[in-house]
Tab-separated table of C-alpha atoms and ligand atoms in Angstrom:
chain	number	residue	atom	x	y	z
A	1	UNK	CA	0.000	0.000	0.000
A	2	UNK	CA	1.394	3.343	-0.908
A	3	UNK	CA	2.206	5.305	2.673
A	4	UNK	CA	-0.483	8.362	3.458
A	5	UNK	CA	-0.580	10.881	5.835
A	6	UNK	CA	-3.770	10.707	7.940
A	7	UNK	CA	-5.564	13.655	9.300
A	8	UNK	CA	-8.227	13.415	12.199
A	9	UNK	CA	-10.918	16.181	12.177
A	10	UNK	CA	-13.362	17.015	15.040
A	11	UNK	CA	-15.482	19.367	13.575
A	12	UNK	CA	-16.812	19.459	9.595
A	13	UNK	CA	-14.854	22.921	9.163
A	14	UNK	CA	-11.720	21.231	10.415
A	15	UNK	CA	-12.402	17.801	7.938
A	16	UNK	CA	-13.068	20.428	4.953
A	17	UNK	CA	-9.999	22.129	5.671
A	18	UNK	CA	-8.007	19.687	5.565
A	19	UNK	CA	-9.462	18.029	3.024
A	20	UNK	CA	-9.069	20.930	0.641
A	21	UNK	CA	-5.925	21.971	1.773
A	22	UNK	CA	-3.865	18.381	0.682
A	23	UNK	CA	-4.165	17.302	-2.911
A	24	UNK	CA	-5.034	13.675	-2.949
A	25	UNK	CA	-6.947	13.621	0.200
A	26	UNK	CA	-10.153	11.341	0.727
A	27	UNK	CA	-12.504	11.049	3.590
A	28	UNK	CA	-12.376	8.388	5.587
A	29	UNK	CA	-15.615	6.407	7.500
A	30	UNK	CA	-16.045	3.363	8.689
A	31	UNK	CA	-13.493	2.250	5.531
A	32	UNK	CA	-14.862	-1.037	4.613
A	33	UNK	CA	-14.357	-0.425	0.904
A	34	UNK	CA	-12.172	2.316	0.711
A	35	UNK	CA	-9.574	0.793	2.924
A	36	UNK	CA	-9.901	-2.660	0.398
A	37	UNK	CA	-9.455	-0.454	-2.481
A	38	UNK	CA	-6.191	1.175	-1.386
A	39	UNK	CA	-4.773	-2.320	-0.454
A	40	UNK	CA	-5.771	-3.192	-4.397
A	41	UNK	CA	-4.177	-0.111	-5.698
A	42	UNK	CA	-7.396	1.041	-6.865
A	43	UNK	CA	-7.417	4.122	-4.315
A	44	UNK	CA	-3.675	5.745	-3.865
A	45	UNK	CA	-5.266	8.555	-1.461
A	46	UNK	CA	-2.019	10.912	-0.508
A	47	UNK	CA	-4.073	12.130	2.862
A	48	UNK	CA	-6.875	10.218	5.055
A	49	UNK	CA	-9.282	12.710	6.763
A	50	UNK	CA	-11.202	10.826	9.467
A	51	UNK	CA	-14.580	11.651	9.875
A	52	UNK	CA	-15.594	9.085	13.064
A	53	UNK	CA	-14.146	11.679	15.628
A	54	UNK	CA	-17.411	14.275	14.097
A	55	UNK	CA	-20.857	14.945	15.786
A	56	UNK	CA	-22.586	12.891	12.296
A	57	UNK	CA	-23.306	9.621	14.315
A	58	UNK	CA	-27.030	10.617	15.660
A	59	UNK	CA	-30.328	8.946	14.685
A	60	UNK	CA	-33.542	11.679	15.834
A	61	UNK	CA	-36.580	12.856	15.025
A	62	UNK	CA	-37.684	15.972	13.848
A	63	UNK	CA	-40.099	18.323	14.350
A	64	UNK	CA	-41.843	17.497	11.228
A	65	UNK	CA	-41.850	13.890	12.007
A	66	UNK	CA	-38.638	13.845	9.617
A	67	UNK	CA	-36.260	11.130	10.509
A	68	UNK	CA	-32.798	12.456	10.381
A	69	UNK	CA	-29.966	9.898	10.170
A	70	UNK	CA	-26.767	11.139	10.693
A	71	UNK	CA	-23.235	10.780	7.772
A	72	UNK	CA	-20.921	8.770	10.342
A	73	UNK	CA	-24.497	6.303	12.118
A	74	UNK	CA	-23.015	3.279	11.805
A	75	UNK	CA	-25.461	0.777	9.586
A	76	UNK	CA	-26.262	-1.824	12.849
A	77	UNK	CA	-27.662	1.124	14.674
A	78	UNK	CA	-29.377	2.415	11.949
A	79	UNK	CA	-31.316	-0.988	11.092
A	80	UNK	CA	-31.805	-1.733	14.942
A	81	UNK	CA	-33.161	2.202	15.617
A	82	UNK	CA	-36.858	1.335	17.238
A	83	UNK	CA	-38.255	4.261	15.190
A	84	UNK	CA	-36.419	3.155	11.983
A	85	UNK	CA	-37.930	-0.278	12.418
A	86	UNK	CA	-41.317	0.837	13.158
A	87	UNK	CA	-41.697	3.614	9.977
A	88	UNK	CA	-39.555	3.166	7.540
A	89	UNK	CA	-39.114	-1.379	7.766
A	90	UNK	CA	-37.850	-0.975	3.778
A	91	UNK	CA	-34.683	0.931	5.058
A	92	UNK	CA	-33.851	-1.229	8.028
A	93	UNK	CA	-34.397	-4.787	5.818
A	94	UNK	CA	-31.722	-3.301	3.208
A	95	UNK	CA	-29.545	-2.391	5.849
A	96	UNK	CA	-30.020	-6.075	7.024
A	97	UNK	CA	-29.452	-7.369	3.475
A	98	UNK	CA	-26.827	-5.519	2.652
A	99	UNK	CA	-23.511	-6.833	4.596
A	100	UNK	CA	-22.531	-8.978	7.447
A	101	UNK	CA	-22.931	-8.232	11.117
A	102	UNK	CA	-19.237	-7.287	11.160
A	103	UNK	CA	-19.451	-4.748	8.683
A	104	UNK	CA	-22.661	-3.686	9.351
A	105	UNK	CA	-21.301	-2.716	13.049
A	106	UNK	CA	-18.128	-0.397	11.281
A	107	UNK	CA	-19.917	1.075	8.188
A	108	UNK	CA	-21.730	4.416	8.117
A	109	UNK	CA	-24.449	6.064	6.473
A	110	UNK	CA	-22.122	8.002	3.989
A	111	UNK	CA	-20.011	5.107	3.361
A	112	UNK	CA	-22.524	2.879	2.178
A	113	UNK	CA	-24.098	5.388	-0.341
A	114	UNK	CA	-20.562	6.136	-1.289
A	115	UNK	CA	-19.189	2.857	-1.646
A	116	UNK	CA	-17.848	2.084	-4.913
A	117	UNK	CA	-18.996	-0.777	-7.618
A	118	UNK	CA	-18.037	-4.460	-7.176
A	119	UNK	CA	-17.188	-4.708	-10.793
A	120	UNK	CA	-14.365	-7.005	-11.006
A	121	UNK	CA	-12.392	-5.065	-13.312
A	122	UNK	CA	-12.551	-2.080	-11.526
A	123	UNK	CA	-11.056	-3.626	-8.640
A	124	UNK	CA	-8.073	-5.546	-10.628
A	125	UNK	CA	-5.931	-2.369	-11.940
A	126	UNK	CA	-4.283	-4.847	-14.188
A	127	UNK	CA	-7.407	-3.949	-16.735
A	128	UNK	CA	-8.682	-1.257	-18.633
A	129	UNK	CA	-11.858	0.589	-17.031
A	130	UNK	CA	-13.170	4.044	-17.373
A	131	UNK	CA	-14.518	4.219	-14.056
A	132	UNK	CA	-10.596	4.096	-12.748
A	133	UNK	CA	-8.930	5.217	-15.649
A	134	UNK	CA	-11.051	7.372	-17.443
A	135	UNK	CA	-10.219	7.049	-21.553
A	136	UNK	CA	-8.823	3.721	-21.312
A	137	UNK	CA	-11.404	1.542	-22.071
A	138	UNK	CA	-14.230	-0.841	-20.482
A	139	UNK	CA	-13.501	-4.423	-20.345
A	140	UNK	CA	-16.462	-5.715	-19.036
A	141	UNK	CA	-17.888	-5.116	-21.882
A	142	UNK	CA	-17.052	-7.988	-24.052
A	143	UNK	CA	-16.090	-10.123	-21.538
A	144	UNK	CA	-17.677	-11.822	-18.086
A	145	UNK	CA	-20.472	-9.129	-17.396
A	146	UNK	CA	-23.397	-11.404	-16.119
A	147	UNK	CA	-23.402	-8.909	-12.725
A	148	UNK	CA	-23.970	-5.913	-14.546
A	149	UNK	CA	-26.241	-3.145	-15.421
A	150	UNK	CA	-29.369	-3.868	-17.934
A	151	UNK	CA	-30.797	-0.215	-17.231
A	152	UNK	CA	-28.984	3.267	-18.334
A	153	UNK	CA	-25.969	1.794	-18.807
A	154	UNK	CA	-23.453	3.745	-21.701
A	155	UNK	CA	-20.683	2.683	-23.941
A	156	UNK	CA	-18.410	3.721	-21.269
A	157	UNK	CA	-19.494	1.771	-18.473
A	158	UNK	CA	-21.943	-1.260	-17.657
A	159	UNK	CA	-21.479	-0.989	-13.578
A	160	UNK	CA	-24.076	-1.357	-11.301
A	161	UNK	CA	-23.671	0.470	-7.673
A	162	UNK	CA	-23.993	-1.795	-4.753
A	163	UNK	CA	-25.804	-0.108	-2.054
A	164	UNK	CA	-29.044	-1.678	-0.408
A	165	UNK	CA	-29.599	1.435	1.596
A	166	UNK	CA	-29.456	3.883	-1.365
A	167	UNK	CA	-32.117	1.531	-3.073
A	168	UNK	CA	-34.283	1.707	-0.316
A	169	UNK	CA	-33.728	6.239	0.400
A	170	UNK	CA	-34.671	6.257	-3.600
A	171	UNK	CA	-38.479	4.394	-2.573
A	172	UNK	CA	-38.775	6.744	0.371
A	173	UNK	CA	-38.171	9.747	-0.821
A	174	UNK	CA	-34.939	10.740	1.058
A	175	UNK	CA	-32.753	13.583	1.106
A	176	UNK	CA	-28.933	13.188	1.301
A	177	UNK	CA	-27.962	16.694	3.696
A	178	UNK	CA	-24.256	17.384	2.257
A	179	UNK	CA	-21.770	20.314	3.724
A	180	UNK	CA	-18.574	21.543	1.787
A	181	UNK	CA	-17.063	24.714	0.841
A	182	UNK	CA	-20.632	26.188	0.252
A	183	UNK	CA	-22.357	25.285	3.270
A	184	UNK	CA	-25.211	22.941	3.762
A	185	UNK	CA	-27.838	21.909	0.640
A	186	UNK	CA	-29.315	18.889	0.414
A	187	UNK	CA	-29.907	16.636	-2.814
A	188	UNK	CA	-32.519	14.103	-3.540
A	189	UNK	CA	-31.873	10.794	-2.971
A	190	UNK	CA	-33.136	9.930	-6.388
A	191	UNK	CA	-30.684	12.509	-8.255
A	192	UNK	CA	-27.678	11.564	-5.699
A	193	UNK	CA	-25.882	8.581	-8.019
A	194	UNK	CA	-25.349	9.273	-11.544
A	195	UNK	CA	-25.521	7.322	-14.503
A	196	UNK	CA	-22.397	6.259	-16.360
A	197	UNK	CA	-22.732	8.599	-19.324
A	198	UNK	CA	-19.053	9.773	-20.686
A	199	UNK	CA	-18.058	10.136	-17.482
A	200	UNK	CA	-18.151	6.838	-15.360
A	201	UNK	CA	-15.845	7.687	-12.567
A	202	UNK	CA	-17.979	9.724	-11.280
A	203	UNK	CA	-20.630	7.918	-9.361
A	204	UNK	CA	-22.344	10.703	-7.727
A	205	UNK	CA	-23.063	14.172	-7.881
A	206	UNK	CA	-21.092	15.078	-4.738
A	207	UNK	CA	-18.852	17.951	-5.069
A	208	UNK	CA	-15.199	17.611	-4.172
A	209	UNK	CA	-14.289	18.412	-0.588
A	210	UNK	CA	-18.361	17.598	0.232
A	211	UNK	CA	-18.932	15.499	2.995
A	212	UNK	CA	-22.815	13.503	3.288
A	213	UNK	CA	-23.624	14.794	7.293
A	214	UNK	CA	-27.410	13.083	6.920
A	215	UNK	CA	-29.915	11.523	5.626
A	216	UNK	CA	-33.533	12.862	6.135
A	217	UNK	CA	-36.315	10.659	5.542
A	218	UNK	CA	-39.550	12.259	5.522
A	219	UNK	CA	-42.738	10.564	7.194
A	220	UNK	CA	-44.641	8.225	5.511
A	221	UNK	CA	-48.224	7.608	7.809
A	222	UNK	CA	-49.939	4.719	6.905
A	223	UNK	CA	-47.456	3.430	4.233
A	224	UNK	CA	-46.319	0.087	4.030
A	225	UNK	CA	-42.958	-0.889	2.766
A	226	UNK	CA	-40.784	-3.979	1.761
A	227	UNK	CA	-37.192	-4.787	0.277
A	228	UNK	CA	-36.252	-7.959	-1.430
A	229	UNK	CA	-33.079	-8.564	-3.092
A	230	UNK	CA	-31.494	-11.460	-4.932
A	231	UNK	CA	-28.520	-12.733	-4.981
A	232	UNK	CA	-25.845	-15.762	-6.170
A	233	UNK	CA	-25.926	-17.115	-2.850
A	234	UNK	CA	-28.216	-17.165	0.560
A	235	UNK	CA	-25.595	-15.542	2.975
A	236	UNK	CA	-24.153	-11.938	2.316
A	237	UNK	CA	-23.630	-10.682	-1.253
A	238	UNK	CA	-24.550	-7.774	-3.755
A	239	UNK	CA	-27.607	-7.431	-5.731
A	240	UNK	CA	-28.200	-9.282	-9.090
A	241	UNK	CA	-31.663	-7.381	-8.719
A	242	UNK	CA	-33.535	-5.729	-5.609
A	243	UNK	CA	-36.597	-4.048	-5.442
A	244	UNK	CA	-37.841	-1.628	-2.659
A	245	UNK	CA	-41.158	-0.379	-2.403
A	246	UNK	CA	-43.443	2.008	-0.220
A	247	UNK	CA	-47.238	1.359	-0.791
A	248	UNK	CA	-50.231	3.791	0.360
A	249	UNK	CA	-53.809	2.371	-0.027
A	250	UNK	CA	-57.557	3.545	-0.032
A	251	UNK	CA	-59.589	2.780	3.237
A	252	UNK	CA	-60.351	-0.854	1.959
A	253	UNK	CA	-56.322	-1.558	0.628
A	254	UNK	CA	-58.305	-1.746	-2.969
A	255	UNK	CA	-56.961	0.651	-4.206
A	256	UNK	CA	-53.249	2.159	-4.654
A	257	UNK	CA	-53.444	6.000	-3.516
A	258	UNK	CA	-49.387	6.465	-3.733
A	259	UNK	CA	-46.817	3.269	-4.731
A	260	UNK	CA	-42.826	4.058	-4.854
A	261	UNK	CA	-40.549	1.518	-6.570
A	262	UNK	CA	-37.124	1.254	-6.775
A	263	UNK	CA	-34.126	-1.413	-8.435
A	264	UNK	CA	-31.339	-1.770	-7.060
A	265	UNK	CA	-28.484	-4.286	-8.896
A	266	UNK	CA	-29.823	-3.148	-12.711
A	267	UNK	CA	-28.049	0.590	-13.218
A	268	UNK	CA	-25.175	2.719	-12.396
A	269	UNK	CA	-27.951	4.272	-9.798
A	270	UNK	CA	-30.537	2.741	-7.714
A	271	UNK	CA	-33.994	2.705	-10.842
A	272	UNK	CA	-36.815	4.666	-9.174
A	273	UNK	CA	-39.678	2.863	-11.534
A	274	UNK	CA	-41.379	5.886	-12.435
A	275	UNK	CA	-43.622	4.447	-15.296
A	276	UNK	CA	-44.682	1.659	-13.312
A	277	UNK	CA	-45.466	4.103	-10.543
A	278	UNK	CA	-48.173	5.866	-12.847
A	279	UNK	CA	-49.375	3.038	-14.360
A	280	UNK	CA	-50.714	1.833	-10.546
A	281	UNK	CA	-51.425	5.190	-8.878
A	282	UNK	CA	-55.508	4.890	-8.520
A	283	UNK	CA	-55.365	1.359	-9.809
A	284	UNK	CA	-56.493	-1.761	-8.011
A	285	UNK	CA	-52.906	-3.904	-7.241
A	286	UNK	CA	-54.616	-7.000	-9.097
A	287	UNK	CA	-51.658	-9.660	-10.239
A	288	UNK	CA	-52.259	-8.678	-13.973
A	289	UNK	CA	-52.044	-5.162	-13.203
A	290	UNK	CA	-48.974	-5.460	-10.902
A	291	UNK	CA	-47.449	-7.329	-14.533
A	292	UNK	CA	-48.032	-4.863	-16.687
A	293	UNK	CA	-47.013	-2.037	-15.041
A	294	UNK	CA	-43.604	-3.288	-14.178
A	295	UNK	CA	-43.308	-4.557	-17.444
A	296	UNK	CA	-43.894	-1.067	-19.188
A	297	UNK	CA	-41.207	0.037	-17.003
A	298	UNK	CA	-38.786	-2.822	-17.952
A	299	UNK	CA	-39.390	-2.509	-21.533
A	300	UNK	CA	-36.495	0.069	-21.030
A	301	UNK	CA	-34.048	-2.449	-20.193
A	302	UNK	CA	-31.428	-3.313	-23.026
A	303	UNK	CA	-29.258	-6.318	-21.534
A	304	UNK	CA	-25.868	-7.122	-22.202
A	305	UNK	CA	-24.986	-10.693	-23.832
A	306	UNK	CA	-24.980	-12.612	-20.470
A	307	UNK	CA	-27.119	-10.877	-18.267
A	308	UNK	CA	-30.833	-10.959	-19.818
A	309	UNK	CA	-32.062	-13.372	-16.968
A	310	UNK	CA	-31.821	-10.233	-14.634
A	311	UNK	CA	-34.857	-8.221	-16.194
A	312	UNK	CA	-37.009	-11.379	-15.966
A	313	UNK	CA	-35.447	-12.044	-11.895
A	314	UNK	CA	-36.002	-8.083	-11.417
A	315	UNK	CA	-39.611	-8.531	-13.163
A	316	UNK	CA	-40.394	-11.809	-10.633
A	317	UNK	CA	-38.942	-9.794	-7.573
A	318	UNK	CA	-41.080	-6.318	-8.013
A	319	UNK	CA	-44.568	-8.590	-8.670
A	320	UNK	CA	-44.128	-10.272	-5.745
A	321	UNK	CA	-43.254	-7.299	-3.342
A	322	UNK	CA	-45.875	-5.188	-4.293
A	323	UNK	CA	-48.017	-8.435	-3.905
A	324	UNK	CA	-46.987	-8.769	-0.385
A	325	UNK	CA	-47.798	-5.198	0.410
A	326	UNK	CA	-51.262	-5.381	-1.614
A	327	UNK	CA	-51.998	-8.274	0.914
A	328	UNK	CA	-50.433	-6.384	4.014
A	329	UNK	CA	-52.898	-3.530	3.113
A	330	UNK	CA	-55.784	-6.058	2.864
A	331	UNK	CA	-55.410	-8.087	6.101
A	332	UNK	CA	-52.513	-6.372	7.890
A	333	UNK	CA	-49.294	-6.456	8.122
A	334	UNK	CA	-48.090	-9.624	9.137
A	335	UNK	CA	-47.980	-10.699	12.739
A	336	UNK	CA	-43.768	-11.294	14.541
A	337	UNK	CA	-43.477	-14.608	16.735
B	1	SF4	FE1	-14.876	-0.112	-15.386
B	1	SF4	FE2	-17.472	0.344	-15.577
B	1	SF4	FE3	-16.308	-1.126	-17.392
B	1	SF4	FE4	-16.507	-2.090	-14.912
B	1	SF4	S1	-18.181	-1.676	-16.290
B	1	SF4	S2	-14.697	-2.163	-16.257
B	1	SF4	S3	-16.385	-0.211	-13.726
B	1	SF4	S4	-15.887	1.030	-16.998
């Protein structure tokens, strides 16, 4: 590993500071991927500012019934929080599904929605990919790309982005509160990742020397919510597809009065389902309905050579969530041993 100097802040003025005063500086969280990535070579960051030493770690309520969940909340605390559990079950079951105990316990809000993609050939620096090298090429491309994206993907880059959490912020609606040079604004959670375009290596729209102090989710009475994700293997891995949702019914659960869906495992970004959305706003969540409408939204998908089975496995996984909460809205949610 190349040798860095490592700065630790106590306050967000100090961490900007420093961050903007030291070419080659990154911020530094919990470190579950970036520290992996400098031990590949991937990241050569000249400075480390640590960010666990700042205020950022809090989980509270709002006035506004807002939840606000601090940058540096580490994800176990997040997806145990009683009120997280209670309102918002979509964001603690990603949490859940997204890591093991172990990491889950180090890595932070930020982190997660910051991580990088698992694309193999990002990670091997032997290879050429734009997302690490911008201009030199992708080459997962033409060769083992089953993982990849099927949604908004460009000739520059096929990567999907491996957050759970992000996936589930895009269904609810979330804010992500940033603070640089500027001072505080916050950005959807929808319009937070980018798609690949011409410029890959840039995942989000974070601007440099910006650090992500919250996320604030706003309250969702009487919605019910859900994630599901698949994956090669039943303990902890990333998304081949995910789905999370947030349903709001009529009096009788007949009737959809709001629905939020979102993919995660198909894009450079987590795919907030907007057609399908429409299509079921007022509409009763029958089976054939359910079909179509996530259909018209993955008629948009153009797959790569190996990886058509995902729109079908994202196509299975959306029907039956939005099932599940059609039934929850019926007869309840249902009942915990
Ligand atoms: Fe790099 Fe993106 Fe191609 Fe992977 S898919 S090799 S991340 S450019």
């Amino acid at each position: 590993m190349k040798p860095f100097a490592y700065v630790r802040a106590t306050t967000l003025q100090e961490a900007t500071a420093a961050h903007a005063g030291r070419p080659g500086s990154r911020y530094l969280a919990g470190g579950t991927n970036l520290v992996d990535l400098m031990k590949l070579g991937v990241e050569r960051p000249a400075t480390l500012v640590d960010l666990a030493r700042l205020p950022l770690s809090g989980i509270e309520e709002l006035p506004d019934g807002t939840l606000r969940i601090g940058g540096t909340a580490r994800n176990s605390d997040t997806a145990a929080h009683p009120l997280v559990r209670a309102r918002h079950p979509v964001l603690a079951q990603a949490l859940l599904a997204g890591a093991s105990a172990q990491l889950r316990n180090v890595a932070t809000t930020g982190g997660n929605l910051l991580q990088r993609t698992r694309c193999p050939y990002f990670q091997d620096v032997s290879t050429a990919c734009n997302k690490r090298e911008p201009g030199s090429g992708c080459a997962a491309r033409d060769a083992v790309h089953r993982d990849h994206a099927v949604l908004g993907h460009s000739a520059h880059c096929i990567a999907t982005h491996p957050s759970d959490l992000a996936v589930a912020l895009v269904a609810l609606d979330a804010d992500i509160e940033l603070y640089g040079g500027q001072g505080t604004r916050t950005v959807p959670a929808a319009s937070f990742h980018r798609l690949p375009g011409e410029q890959p290596e840039q995942d989000t729209v974070l601007q440099h020397g910006e650090i992500v102090t919250a996320v604030l989710v706003p309250p969702a009475p009487g919605a019910l919510s859900l994630y599901r994700k698949a994956r090669e293997r039943a303990s902890y891995a990333f998304a081949l597809a995910s789905v999370a949702a947030v349903l709001e019914s009529g009096p009788d659960g007949r009737v959809v009065r709001r629905v939020a869906l979102a993919f995660g495992g198909l894009a450079h970004r987590p795919w907030r389902a907007t057609t399908a959305e429409a299509r079921l706003t007022g509409a009763e969540p029958t089976a054939e309905a359910v079909r179509e409408a996530v259909e018209a939204e993955l008629a948009q998908a153009r797959p790569l050579r190996d990886n058509a089975y995902k729109v079908a496995l994202a196509r299975n996984l959306a029907c039956d969530v939005l099932a599940a909460l059609a039934r929850q809205a019926q007869d309840g949610p249902p009942r915990t041993p």
